[in-house]
Amino acid sequence: MAIQDIFQAVMTFDEASVKKLVQAELEAKTDIDAILNEGLIGAMDEVGKKFSEGELFVPEMLMAAQAMKSGLEILKPHLAEGAAESKGTVVIGTVKGDLHDIGKNLVAMMMEGAGFNVIDLGVDVDAAKFVAAAKDNKARVVALSALLTTTMPAMQTTINAIREAGLTVKTIVGGAPVTQAFADQIKADGYSDDAPGAVELARRLIAA
Amino acid sequence: MIIIGELINASRKAVGTAIEAQDAAAIQKVAQDQDNAGADFIDVNAGIFVGKEPEYLKWLVETVQAVSDKPCAIDSPDPKAIETALAVHKGTPMINSISLEKDRYENLMPIVAGTDLKVIALCMSDEGMPETVDDRMKIADKLVNGLLKNNVKLENIYVDPLVQPMSVNNAFGMEFINTIEKIVTTFQGIHTACGLSNISYGLPARKFMNQTFMVMAIAKGLDGAIMNPLDKKMMANIIAAEALAGKDNFCMNYLKAFRAGMFDF
């Protein structure tokens, strides 16, 4: 039941216990994939669910992610080669002309918490940079953020550039003024109104 | 406190719909309500309508000013939309807002240069969002000095130090508030203003945190707010906080508010 303890420790934001418990499981030769998927990632999924339901709030999501990450750091040297990439690479950034990073950071953090290999390009990212990063890293998903009505058109530009480059990577969009209708209009592959929803979306699109 | 009523914003669903339908009565009701509640400026924003923003912004100014004597705060980064709206505006409006972002600065400076327009100067630059007092002051210095050099009067400048959410960094509240203090002591006679609801992003009971934050900021010199003037508790907090900050001679505003029933909930 120790994996359940790891799950609980993440859920209660107890970083010190997460480290101790993960270390103990490693020494007990517990299956590493189980520690990662059922313990750490499983807990972050539950945190995401409770956040979406309005039971948990942003600071708690941050603390849980920090606890999860500290466990992941201990696991990393023991993970099989390429395991970090196995769930897929997500390239994320805020589009050209837009400097807002808080929502984008929350999504990046939850993507990491879900075990994705996340490449965060930062803010004010032009279309060419998204295209290059997606190509170079064989990304499965490109996630675009915009917080201003004036920068939403840059999402269109970026998605067009990705398609023109012939990439088959899935594109997802989000941010305060962005809606499902807008996502459909610019032919994004998906939209989410919160960070845990973006994780679910990425999983669904990669599995499809 | 200079109150900029924020409700006529196209990104609010009812308002966006009213603008698109050219429903003047609906917009005028929101304008009058804010005017009656004590707004000093009525913000007008048509930002979601790409291409039609100049036409809609002009219509908003005309529609609002048909029922309210209050000046508008013209809320757009687009010089064409602003100029179209300015052409029909009566009195002296506010421009919301200039920043140190290159495009925005270069587009808006010629509009405000040498005029008597009020202008919100938002502490943002192309280098990203400021986090500390120093980050904010570096931007504020350049913005304010740029405006002064372009013959905008100090008392027409409203510096917005940019509120960032507490939920992601517990220093963000005081970094903002300490910037307010530094701005009002560095540039004496200048104003400050902010849209402060971002402070509570990601937290529950947001109104409660917003009200408390407003009171704390007023203590350090905040004298302008882009807000919902129909929020009675927020208005009551502002009046009490201004009296406590020594900005209400003989507590006359406080007494007036009491007699007007503004403290009855």
Short mmCIF file of C-alpha atoms in Angstrom, two decimals:
data_model
loop_
_atom_site.label_atom_id
_atom_site.label_comp_id
_atom_site.label_asym_id
_atom_site.label_seq_id
_atom_site.Cartn_x
_atom_site.Cartn_y
_atom_site.Cartn_z
CA MET A 1 0.00 0.00 0.00
CA ALA A 2 3.04 2.28 0.03
CA ILE A 3 2.23 3.61 -3.42
CA GLN A 4 -1.06 4.76 -1.95
CA ASP A 5 1.00 6.61 0.70
CA ILE A 6 2.90 8.44 -2.04
CA PHE A 7 -0.41 9.36 -3.63
CA GLN A 8 -1.66 10.69 -0.29
CA ALA A 9 1.56 12.62 0.39
CA VAL A 10 1.22 14.45 -2.94
CA MET A 11 -2.45 15.11 -2.21
CA THR A 12 -1.51 16.71 1.11
CA PHE A 13 1.35 18.70 -0.48
CA ASP A 14 3.87 16.98 1.82
CA GLU A 15 7.10 17.27 -0.12
CA ALA A 16 9.33 15.75 2.57
CA SER A 17 7.15 12.64 2.86
CA VAL A 18 6.97 12.24 -0.91
CA LYS A 19 10.77 12.16 -1.10
CA LYS A 20 11.09 9.72 1.78
CA LEU A 21 8.36 7.42 0.48
CA VAL A 22 9.65 7.34 -3.10
CA GLN A 23 13.15 6.58 -1.84
CA ALA A 24 11.79 3.77 0.34
CA GLU A 25 9.87 2.26 -2.58
CA LEU A 26 12.96 2.36 -4.77
CA GLU A 27 14.91 0.50 -2.11
CA ALA A 28 12.09 -2.02 -1.79
CA LYS A 29 12.42 -2.64 -5.56
CA THR A 30 8.83 -1.64 -6.24
CA ASP A 31 8.04 -1.32 -9.93
CA ILE A 32 9.21 2.14 -10.98
CA ASP A 33 6.41 2.62 -13.50
CA ALA A 34 3.90 1.92 -10.76
CA ILE A 35 5.48 4.49 -8.44
CA LEU A 36 5.37 7.04 -11.24
CA ASN A 37 1.97 6.32 -12.77
CA GLU A 38 -0.11 5.19 -9.82
CA GLY A 39 1.63 7.26 -7.17
CA LEU A 40 2.88 10.57 -8.52
CA ILE A 41 0.93 11.04 -11.74
CA GLY A 42 -2.19 9.46 -10.27
CA ALA A 43 -2.14 11.99 -7.45
CA MET A 44 -1.71 14.92 -9.84
CA ASP A 45 -4.69 13.67 -11.82
CA GLU A 46 -6.73 13.69 -8.65
CA VAL A 47 -5.46 17.19 -7.78
CA GLY A 48 -6.44 18.34 -11.26
CA LYS A 49 -9.88 16.84 -10.90
CA LYS A 50 -10.46 18.52 -7.54
CA PHE A 51 -9.20 21.81 -8.97
CA SER A 52 -11.62 21.62 -11.89
CA GLU A 53 -14.42 20.87 -9.46
CA GLY A 54 -13.55 23.97 -7.42
CA GLU A 55 -12.46 22.01 -4.37
CA LEU A 56 -8.78 22.91 -4.63
CA PHE A 57 -7.25 26.24 -5.64
CA VAL A 58 -4.21 27.45 -7.57
CA PRO A 59 -1.78 27.62 -4.61
CA GLU A 60 -2.67 24.02 -3.71
CA MET A 61 -2.13 22.90 -7.28
CA LEU A 62 1.31 24.56 -7.18
CA MET A 63 2.22 22.89 -3.90
CA ALA A 64 1.07 19.48 -5.13
CA ALA A 65 3.09 19.92 -8.31
CA GLN A 66 6.16 20.81 -6.28
CA ALA A 67 5.72 17.71 -4.12
CA MET A 68 5.23 15.57 -7.24
CA LYS A 69 8.32 17.04 -8.85
CA SER A 70 10.51 16.33 -5.85
CA GLY A 71 9.46 12.67 -6.06
CA LEU A 72 10.06 12.63 -9.81
CA GLU A 73 13.60 13.96 -9.31
CA ILE A 74 14.41 10.92 -7.16
CA LEU A 75 12.89 8.55 -9.70
CA LYS A 76 14.50 10.08 -12.77
CA PRO A 77 17.94 8.45 -12.59
CA HIS A 78 16.19 5.09 -12.35
CA LEU A 79 13.75 5.55 -15.19
CA ALA A 80 14.51 3.58 -18.34
CA GLU A 81 16.18 5.51 -21.14
CA GLY A 82 13.61 7.61 -22.98
CA ALA A 83 10.88 7.00 -20.41
CA ALA A 84 10.38 10.72 -19.93
CA GLU A 85 9.59 11.02 -23.63
CA SER A 86 7.33 7.99 -23.68
CA LYS A 87 4.18 9.90 -22.88
CA GLY A 88 4.98 12.41 -25.58
CA THR A 89 6.49 15.85 -25.91
CA VAL A 90 4.40 18.98 -25.49
CA VAL A 91 5.67 22.32 -26.80
CA ILE A 92 4.01 25.22 -25.01
CA GLY A 93 4.18 29.00 -25.15
CA THR A 94 2.28 32.30 -25.14
CA VAL A 95 1.81 33.62 -28.67
CA LYS A 96 3.53 36.57 -30.33
CA GLY A 97 2.76 39.98 -28.83
CA ASP A 98 1.45 38.56 -25.56
CA LEU A 99 3.52 38.61 -22.37
CA HIS A 100 1.15 36.84 -20.00
CA ASP A 101 2.66 33.73 -18.50
CA ILE A 102 0.69 32.65 -15.45
CA GLY A 103 -1.93 30.52 -17.19
CA LYS A 104 0.67 29.08 -19.54
CA ASN A 105 2.89 28.19 -16.57
CA LEU A 106 0.03 26.41 -14.82
CA VAL A 107 -0.66 24.32 -17.90
CA ALA A 108 3.06 23.53 -18.36
CA MET A 109 3.28 22.48 -14.73
CA MET A 110 0.24 20.19 -14.95
CA MET A 111 1.57 18.69 -18.19
CA GLU A 112 4.84 17.89 -16.40
CA GLY A 113 2.86 16.49 -13.53
CA ALA A 114 1.15 14.18 -16.00
CA GLY A 115 4.53 12.86 -17.16
CA PHE A 116 4.79 14.67 -20.49
CA ASN A 117 8.14 15.95 -21.68
CA VAL A 118 7.41 19.70 -21.68
CA ILE A 119 9.28 22.28 -23.72
CA ASP A 120 8.27 25.74 -22.54
CA LEU A 121 9.15 28.44 -25.08
CA GLY A 122 8.07 31.27 -22.75
CA VAL A 123 6.05 34.32 -23.80
CA ASP A 124 5.86 36.44 -26.97
CA VAL A 125 6.76 33.41 -29.11
CA ASP A 126 6.51 33.82 -32.87
CA ALA A 127 5.04 31.20 -35.17
CA ALA A 128 8.41 30.16 -36.63
CA LYS A 129 9.74 29.35 -33.19
CA PHE A 130 6.76 27.11 -32.41
CA VAL A 131 7.23 25.34 -35.73
CA ALA A 132 10.97 24.80 -35.19
CA ALA A 133 10.51 23.56 -31.62
CA ALA A 134 7.73 21.17 -32.63
CA LYS A 135 9.83 19.79 -35.49
CA ASP A 136 13.13 19.50 -33.61
CA ASN A 137 11.56 17.77 -30.61
CA LYS A 138 9.10 15.59 -32.51
CA ALA A 139 6.34 17.10 -30.40
CA ARG A 140 2.95 15.40 -30.26
CA VAL A 141 1.14 18.52 -29.04
CA VAL A 142 1.69 22.27 -29.40
CA ALA A 143 -0.16 24.27 -26.72
CA LEU A 144 -0.81 27.97 -27.38
CA SER A 145 -1.81 30.55 -24.79
CA ALA A 146 -3.23 34.06 -25.33
CA LEU A 147 -4.66 36.40 -22.68
CA LEU A 148 -5.60 39.32 -24.90
CA THR A 149 -8.23 39.71 -27.56
CA THR A 150 -5.56 41.57 -29.55
CA THR A 151 -3.19 38.58 -29.57
CA MET A 152 -5.75 35.87 -30.32
CA PRO A 153 -5.15 36.29 -34.09
CA ALA A 154 -1.53 35.21 -33.49
CA MET A 155 -2.93 31.78 -32.55
CA GLN A 156 -4.35 31.54 -36.05
CA THR A 157 -1.05 32.61 -37.57
CA THR A 158 0.81 30.00 -35.53
CA ILE A 159 -1.56 27.17 -36.40
CA ASN A 160 -1.41 28.12 -40.07
CA ALA A 161 2.40 28.08 -39.95
CA ILE A 162 2.40 24.64 -38.31
CA ARG A 163 0.13 23.27 -41.04
CA GLU A 164 2.09 24.96 -43.83
CA ALA A 165 5.24 23.32 -42.48
CA GLY A 166 3.48 20.00 -42.99
CA LEU A 167 3.60 19.00 -39.32
CA THR A 168 0.93 16.62 -38.06
CA VAL A 169 1.37 17.72 -34.44
CA LYS A 170 -1.90 18.40 -32.58
CA THR A 171 -2.59 22.01 -31.62
CA ILE A 172 -4.46 23.07 -28.49
CA VAL A 173 -5.38 26.59 -27.36
CA GLY A 174 -6.46 28.33 -24.18
CA GLY A 175 -6.47 31.59 -22.22
CA ALA A 176 -9.08 33.94 -20.75
CA PRO A 177 -10.65 35.32 -23.98
CA VAL A 178 -10.32 32.05 -25.94
CA THR A 179 -13.43 29.93 -26.50
CA GLN A 180 -14.27 26.60 -28.09
CA ALA A 181 -15.91 28.52 -30.94
CA PHE A 182 -12.69 30.44 -31.57
CA ALA A 183 -10.67 27.21 -31.42
CA ASP A 184 -12.98 25.68 -34.04
CA GLN A 185 -12.76 28.77 -36.20
CA ILE A 186 -8.95 28.72 -36.32
CA LYS A 187 -8.99 24.91 -36.74
CA ALA A 188 -7.16 24.12 -33.53
CA ASP A 189 -7.41 20.44 -32.56
CA GLY A 190 -8.67 21.29 -29.10
CA TYR A 191 -9.53 23.85 -26.42
CA SER A 192 -9.64 23.71 -22.65
CA ASP A 193 -10.73 26.31 -20.13
CA ASP A 194 -8.38 25.10 -17.39
CA ALA A 195 -5.01 23.41 -16.86
CA PRO A 196 -6.22 19.94 -15.85
CA GLY A 197 -8.56 19.99 -18.86
CA ALA A 198 -5.57 20.72 -21.10
CA VAL A 199 -3.83 17.62 -19.74
CA GLU A 200 -6.86 15.44 -20.50
CA LEU A 201 -7.08 16.97 -23.95
CA ALA A 202 -3.42 16.29 -24.72
CA ARG A 203 -3.81 12.67 -23.61
CA ARG A 204 -6.89 12.20 -25.74
CA LEU A 205 -5.30 13.74 -28.83
CA ILE A 206 -2.13 11.69 -28.48
CA ALA A 207 -4.09 8.47 -28.01
CA ALA A 208 -6.28 9.18 -31.04
CA MET B 1 -10.54 58.18 -5.30
CA ILE B 2 -10.93 58.36 -9.05
CA ILE B 3 -13.25 55.53 -10.02
CA ILE B 4 -13.20 54.22 -13.56
CA GLY B 5 -16.35 52.15 -14.06
CA GLU B 6 -15.30 49.00 -15.88
CA LEU B 7 -18.61 47.40 -16.81
CA ILE B 8 -18.96 48.50 -20.46
CA ASN B 9 -16.45 45.96 -21.70
CA ALA B 10 -17.20 43.89 -24.78
CA SER B 11 -15.62 40.80 -23.25
CA ARG B 12 -18.54 40.72 -20.78
CA LYS B 13 -21.11 38.64 -22.59
CA ALA B 14 -24.19 40.85 -22.10
CA VAL B 15 -22.26 43.95 -23.15
CA GLY B 16 -20.72 42.29 -26.21
CA THR B 17 -24.18 41.19 -27.32
CA ALA B 18 -25.62 44.69 -26.75
CA ILE B 19 -22.84 46.28 -28.80
CA GLU B 20 -23.32 43.90 -31.68
CA ALA B 21 -27.08 44.46 -31.62
CA GLN B 22 -26.50 48.24 -31.30
CA ASP B 23 -28.82 48.12 -28.29
CA ALA B 24 -28.31 51.67 -27.00
CA ALA B 25 -30.76 51.32 -24.10
CA ALA B 26 -28.87 48.36 -22.62
CA ILE B 27 -25.54 50.21 -22.78
CA GLN B 28 -27.11 53.40 -21.40
CA LYS B 29 -28.51 51.55 -18.40
CA VAL B 30 -25.02 50.26 -17.51
CA ALA B 31 -23.61 53.76 -18.00
CA GLN B 32 -26.23 55.43 -15.81
CA ASP B 33 -25.97 52.83 -13.07
CA GLN B 34 -22.23 53.39 -12.87
CA ASP B 35 -22.59 57.16 -13.00
CA ASN B 36 -25.15 57.10 -10.16
CA ALA B 37 -22.96 54.77 -8.11
CA GLY B 38 -20.10 57.27 -8.18
CA ALA B 39 -17.97 56.48 -11.23
CA ASP B 40 -15.77 59.40 -12.35
CA PHE B 41 -15.05 57.88 -15.74
CA ILE B 42 -17.05 55.37 -17.77
CA ASP B 43 -14.70 52.89 -19.42
CA VAL B 44 -15.68 51.84 -22.96
CA ASN B 45 -14.15 48.77 -24.59
CA ALA B 46 -15.02 47.09 -27.90
CA GLY B 47 -11.84 45.00 -28.07
CA ILE B 48 -13.37 41.70 -29.13
CA PHE B 49 -14.61 43.07 -32.43
CA VAL B 50 -11.64 42.81 -34.76
CA GLY B 51 -12.07 45.21 -37.66
CA LYS B 52 -15.18 46.87 -36.24
CA GLU B 53 -13.56 48.28 -33.11
CA PRO B 54 -13.30 51.92 -34.33
CA GLU B 55 -16.95 52.04 -35.37
CA TYR B 56 -18.19 50.38 -32.18
CA LEU B 57 -15.99 52.44 -29.87
CA LYS B 58 -17.29 55.65 -31.42
CA TRP B 59 -20.85 54.38 -31.01
CA LEU B 60 -20.17 53.53 -27.36
CA VAL B 61 -18.87 57.04 -26.60
CA GLU B 62 -21.89 58.67 -28.25
CA THR B 63 -24.31 56.27 -26.61
CA VAL B 64 -22.84 56.72 -23.11
CA GLN B 65 -22.50 60.49 -23.37
CA ALA B 66 -26.14 60.85 -24.42
CA VAL B 67 -27.12 59.90 -20.86
CA SER B 68 -24.08 60.69 -18.69
CA ASP B 69 -21.98 63.81 -18.18
CA LYS B 70 -19.05 61.73 -17.03
CA PRO B 71 -16.08 61.50 -19.38
CA CYS B 72 -15.16 58.13 -20.85
CA ALA B 73 -12.03 56.06 -20.41
CA ILE B 74 -11.28 54.94 -23.94
CA ASP B 75 -10.03 51.40 -23.58
CA SER B 76 -8.06 50.26 -26.62
CA PRO B 77 -4.49 49.79 -27.85
CA ASP B 78 -5.54 50.67 -31.42
CA PRO B 79 -4.72 54.27 -32.41
CA LYS B 80 -7.36 54.27 -35.14
CA ALA B 81 -10.10 53.17 -32.77
CA ILE B 82 -9.01 55.72 -30.17
CA GLU B 83 -8.92 58.59 -32.66
CA THR B 84 -12.35 57.73 -34.01
CA ALA B 85 -13.74 57.70 -30.47
CA LEU B 86 -11.91 60.91 -29.50
CA ALA B 87 -13.42 62.75 -32.44
CA VAL B 88 -16.91 62.46 -30.96
CA HIS B 89 -16.08 62.61 -27.25
CA LYS B 90 -17.25 65.66 -25.28
CA GLY B 91 -15.04 66.83 -22.41
CA THR B 92 -11.66 65.37 -21.45
CA PRO B 93 -11.48 61.58 -21.58
CA MET B 94 -8.92 59.16 -20.25
CA ILE B 95 -6.88 56.84 -22.47
CA ASN B 96 -6.64 53.29 -21.14
CA SER B 97 -3.76 52.64 -21.60
CA ILE B 98 -0.23 53.31 -22.76
CA SER B 99 2.60 50.97 -21.75
CA LEU B 100 6.30 50.58 -22.45
CA GLU B 101 5.61 47.81 -24.99
CA LYS B 102 7.17 49.22 -28.14
CA ASP B 103 4.14 49.06 -30.46
CA ARG B 104 1.73 50.32 -27.88
CA TYR B 105 4.06 53.15 -26.81
CA GLU B 106 4.69 54.31 -30.36
CA ASN B 107 1.03 54.06 -31.33
CA LEU B 108 -0.37 55.90 -28.34
CA MET B 109 2.25 58.54 -27.57
CA PRO B 110 1.38 60.73 -30.60
CA ILE B 111 -2.27 60.67 -29.51
CA VAL B 112 -1.65 61.93 -25.97
CA ALA B 113 1.39 64.15 -26.68
CA GLY B 114 0.73 67.81 -25.93
CA THR B 115 -2.92 67.20 -25.03
CA ASP B 116 -4.86 67.49 -21.81
CA LEU B 117 -6.00 63.87 -22.05
CA LYS B 118 -5.70 61.75 -18.93
CA VAL B 119 -3.69 58.61 -19.51
CA ILE B 120 -3.20 55.34 -17.69
CA ALA B 121 0.45 54.28 -17.85
CA LEU B 122 0.61 50.53 -17.42
CA CYS B 123 3.88 49.11 -16.09
CA MET B 124 4.50 46.55 -18.79
CA SER B 125 7.36 46.34 -21.25
CA ASP B 126 8.50 44.00 -23.99
CA GLU B 127 10.79 42.38 -21.43
CA GLY B 128 7.79 40.75 -19.76
CA MET B 129 5.72 41.21 -16.65
CA PRO B 130 7.38 43.09 -13.81
CA GLU B 131 7.53 41.17 -10.53
CA THR B 132 9.40 43.35 -8.04
CA VAL B 133 9.22 47.00 -6.99
CA ASP B 134 12.44 47.63 -8.94
CA ASP B 135 11.08 45.98 -12.11
CA ARG B 136 8.01 48.19 -11.90
CA MET B 137 9.87 51.39 -11.07
CA LYS B 138 12.25 50.93 -14.02
CA ILE B 139 9.25 50.82 -16.36
CA ALA B 140 7.39 53.61 -14.53
CA ASP B 141 10.43 55.92 -14.76
CA LYS B 142 10.72 55.49 -18.52
CA LEU B 143 6.99 55.79 -19.09
CA VAL B 144 6.44 58.85 -16.91
CA ASN B 145 9.51 60.65 -18.22
CA GLY B 146 8.51 59.80 -21.78
CA LEU B 147 5.06 61.25 -21.21
CA LEU B 148 6.43 64.38 -19.53
CA LYS B 149 8.86 64.91 -22.40
CA ASN B 150 5.88 64.72 -24.75
CA ASN B 151 4.15 67.49 -22.82
CA VAL B 152 1.68 65.41 -20.88
CA LYS B 153 1.12 66.99 -17.48
CA LEU B 154 2.17 64.97 -14.44
CA GLU B 155 -1.28 65.30 -12.89
CA ASN B 156 -2.84 63.74 -15.98
CA ILE B 157 -0.80 60.54 -15.62
CA TYR B 158 -2.25 57.53 -13.79
CA VAL B 159 0.46 54.93 -13.23
CA ASP B 160 -0.80 51.34 -13.03
CA PRO B 161 1.92 49.20 -11.42
CA LEU B 162 0.23 46.00 -12.70
CA VAL B 163 -1.41 43.65 -10.23
CA GLN B 164 -0.23 40.03 -10.35
CA PRO B 165 -1.99 37.14 -8.59
CA MET B 166 -1.18 36.18 -5.02
CA SER B 167 -1.96 32.55 -5.76
CA VAL B 168 1.29 32.02 -7.67
CA ASN B 169 3.70 34.13 -5.62
CA ASN B 170 3.08 35.41 -2.13
CA ALA B 171 5.28 38.47 -2.67
CA PHE B 172 3.04 39.89 -5.43
CA GLY B 173 0.68 41.79 -3.11
CA MET B 174 3.30 43.81 -1.30
CA GLU B 175 5.49 44.31 -4.37
CA PHE B 176 2.53 46.08 -5.92
CA ILE B 177 1.64 48.09 -2.83
CA ASN B 178 5.22 49.16 -2.18
CA THR B 179 5.43 50.32 -5.79
CA ILE B 180 2.40 52.55 -5.24
CA GLU B 181 4.18 54.18 -2.31
CA LYS B 182 7.37 54.66 -4.31
CA ILE B 183 5.55 56.15 -7.29
CA VAL B 184 3.62 58.71 -5.25
CA THR B 185 6.75 59.78 -3.38
CA THR B 186 9.00 59.84 -6.48
CA PHE B 187 6.58 61.74 -8.72
CA GLN B 188 4.68 64.06 -6.41
CA GLY B 189 1.32 65.07 -7.81
CA ILE B 190 1.02 62.02 -10.08
CA HIS B 191 -1.91 59.61 -9.81
CA THR B 192 -2.04 55.85 -9.61
CA ALA B 193 -4.74 53.49 -10.82
CA CYS B 194 -5.20 49.80 -11.28
CA GLY B 195 -7.58 47.03 -12.10
CA LEU B 196 -7.03 45.06 -8.97
CA SER B 197 -9.19 41.94 -9.24
CA ASN B 198 -6.26 40.00 -10.70
CA ILE B 199 -4.83 39.87 -7.16
CA SER B 200 -7.29 37.12 -6.25
CA TYR B 201 -7.00 35.01 -9.43
CA GLY B 202 -6.98 31.31 -8.54
CA LEU B 203 -8.43 31.83 -5.06
CA PRO B 204 -11.95 31.53 -3.65
CA ALA B 205 -13.97 34.37 -2.10
CA ARG B 206 -12.30 36.79 -4.48
CA LYS B 207 -14.38 39.81 -3.50
CA PHE B 208 -13.15 39.59 0.06
CA MET B 209 -9.50 39.57 -0.96
CA ASN B 210 -10.08 42.34 -3.53
CA GLN B 211 -11.64 44.59 -0.89
CA THR B 212 -8.88 44.01 1.61
CA PHE B 213 -6.23 44.61 -1.03
CA MET B 214 -7.89 47.86 -2.05
CA VAL B 215 -7.81 49.10 1.54
CA MET B 216 -4.13 48.20 1.92
CA ALA B 217 -3.24 49.93 -1.35
CA ILE B 218 -5.14 53.09 -0.40
CA ALA B 219 -3.11 53.27 2.79
CA LYS B 220 0.03 53.60 0.62
CA GLY B 221 -1.43 56.14 -1.78
CA LEU B 222 -3.51 54.40 -4.44
CA ASP B 223 -5.99 57.03 -5.66
CA GLY B 224 -7.55 55.50 -8.77
CA ALA B 225 -9.25 52.21 -9.57
CA ILE B 226 -10.69 50.51 -12.63
CA MET B 227 -13.53 48.66 -10.96
CA ASN B 228 -17.21 47.87 -10.67
CA PRO B 229 -18.77 50.88 -8.89
CA LEU B 230 -21.95 48.86 -8.30
CA ASP B 231 -20.02 46.75 -5.79
CA LYS B 232 -21.41 48.43 -2.66
CA LYS B 233 -19.07 46.78 -0.19
CA MET B 234 -16.04 47.77 -2.24
CA MET B 235 -17.28 51.37 -2.44
CA ALA B 236 -17.86 51.46 1.33
CA ASN B 237 -14.37 50.09 1.95
CA ILE B 238 -12.87 52.76 -0.28
CA ILE B 239 -14.66 55.57 1.52
CA ALA B 240 -13.62 54.31 4.95
CA ALA B 241 -10.04 53.67 3.81
CA GLU B 242 -9.67 57.14 2.31
CA ALA B 243 -10.87 58.70 5.57
CA LEU B 244 -8.36 56.57 7.47
CA ALA B 245 -5.58 57.56 5.06
CA GLY B 246 -6.21 61.21 5.87
CA LYS B 247 -7.63 62.04 2.46
CA ASP B 248 -11.09 63.04 3.65
CA ASN B 249 -11.13 66.37 5.47
CA PHE B 250 -13.20 66.24 8.64
CA CYS B 251 -14.42 62.83 7.36
CA MET B 252 -16.99 64.70 5.32
CA ASN B 253 -17.19 62.10 2.52
CA TYR B 254 -17.49 59.37 5.10
CA LEU B 255 -20.39 61.17 6.76
CA LYS B 256 -22.02 61.92 3.45
CA ALA B 257 -21.79 58.25 2.49
CA PHE B 258 -23.26 57.23 5.84
CA ARG B 259 -26.24 59.55 5.37
CA ALA B 260 -26.71 58.29 1.82
CA GLY B 261 -27.05 54.74 3.16
CA MET B 262 -23.82 53.56 1.55
CA PHE B 263 -22.87 51.61 4.67
CA ASP B 264 -26.19 49.75 4.88
CA PHE B 265 -25.97 46.25 3.45
#
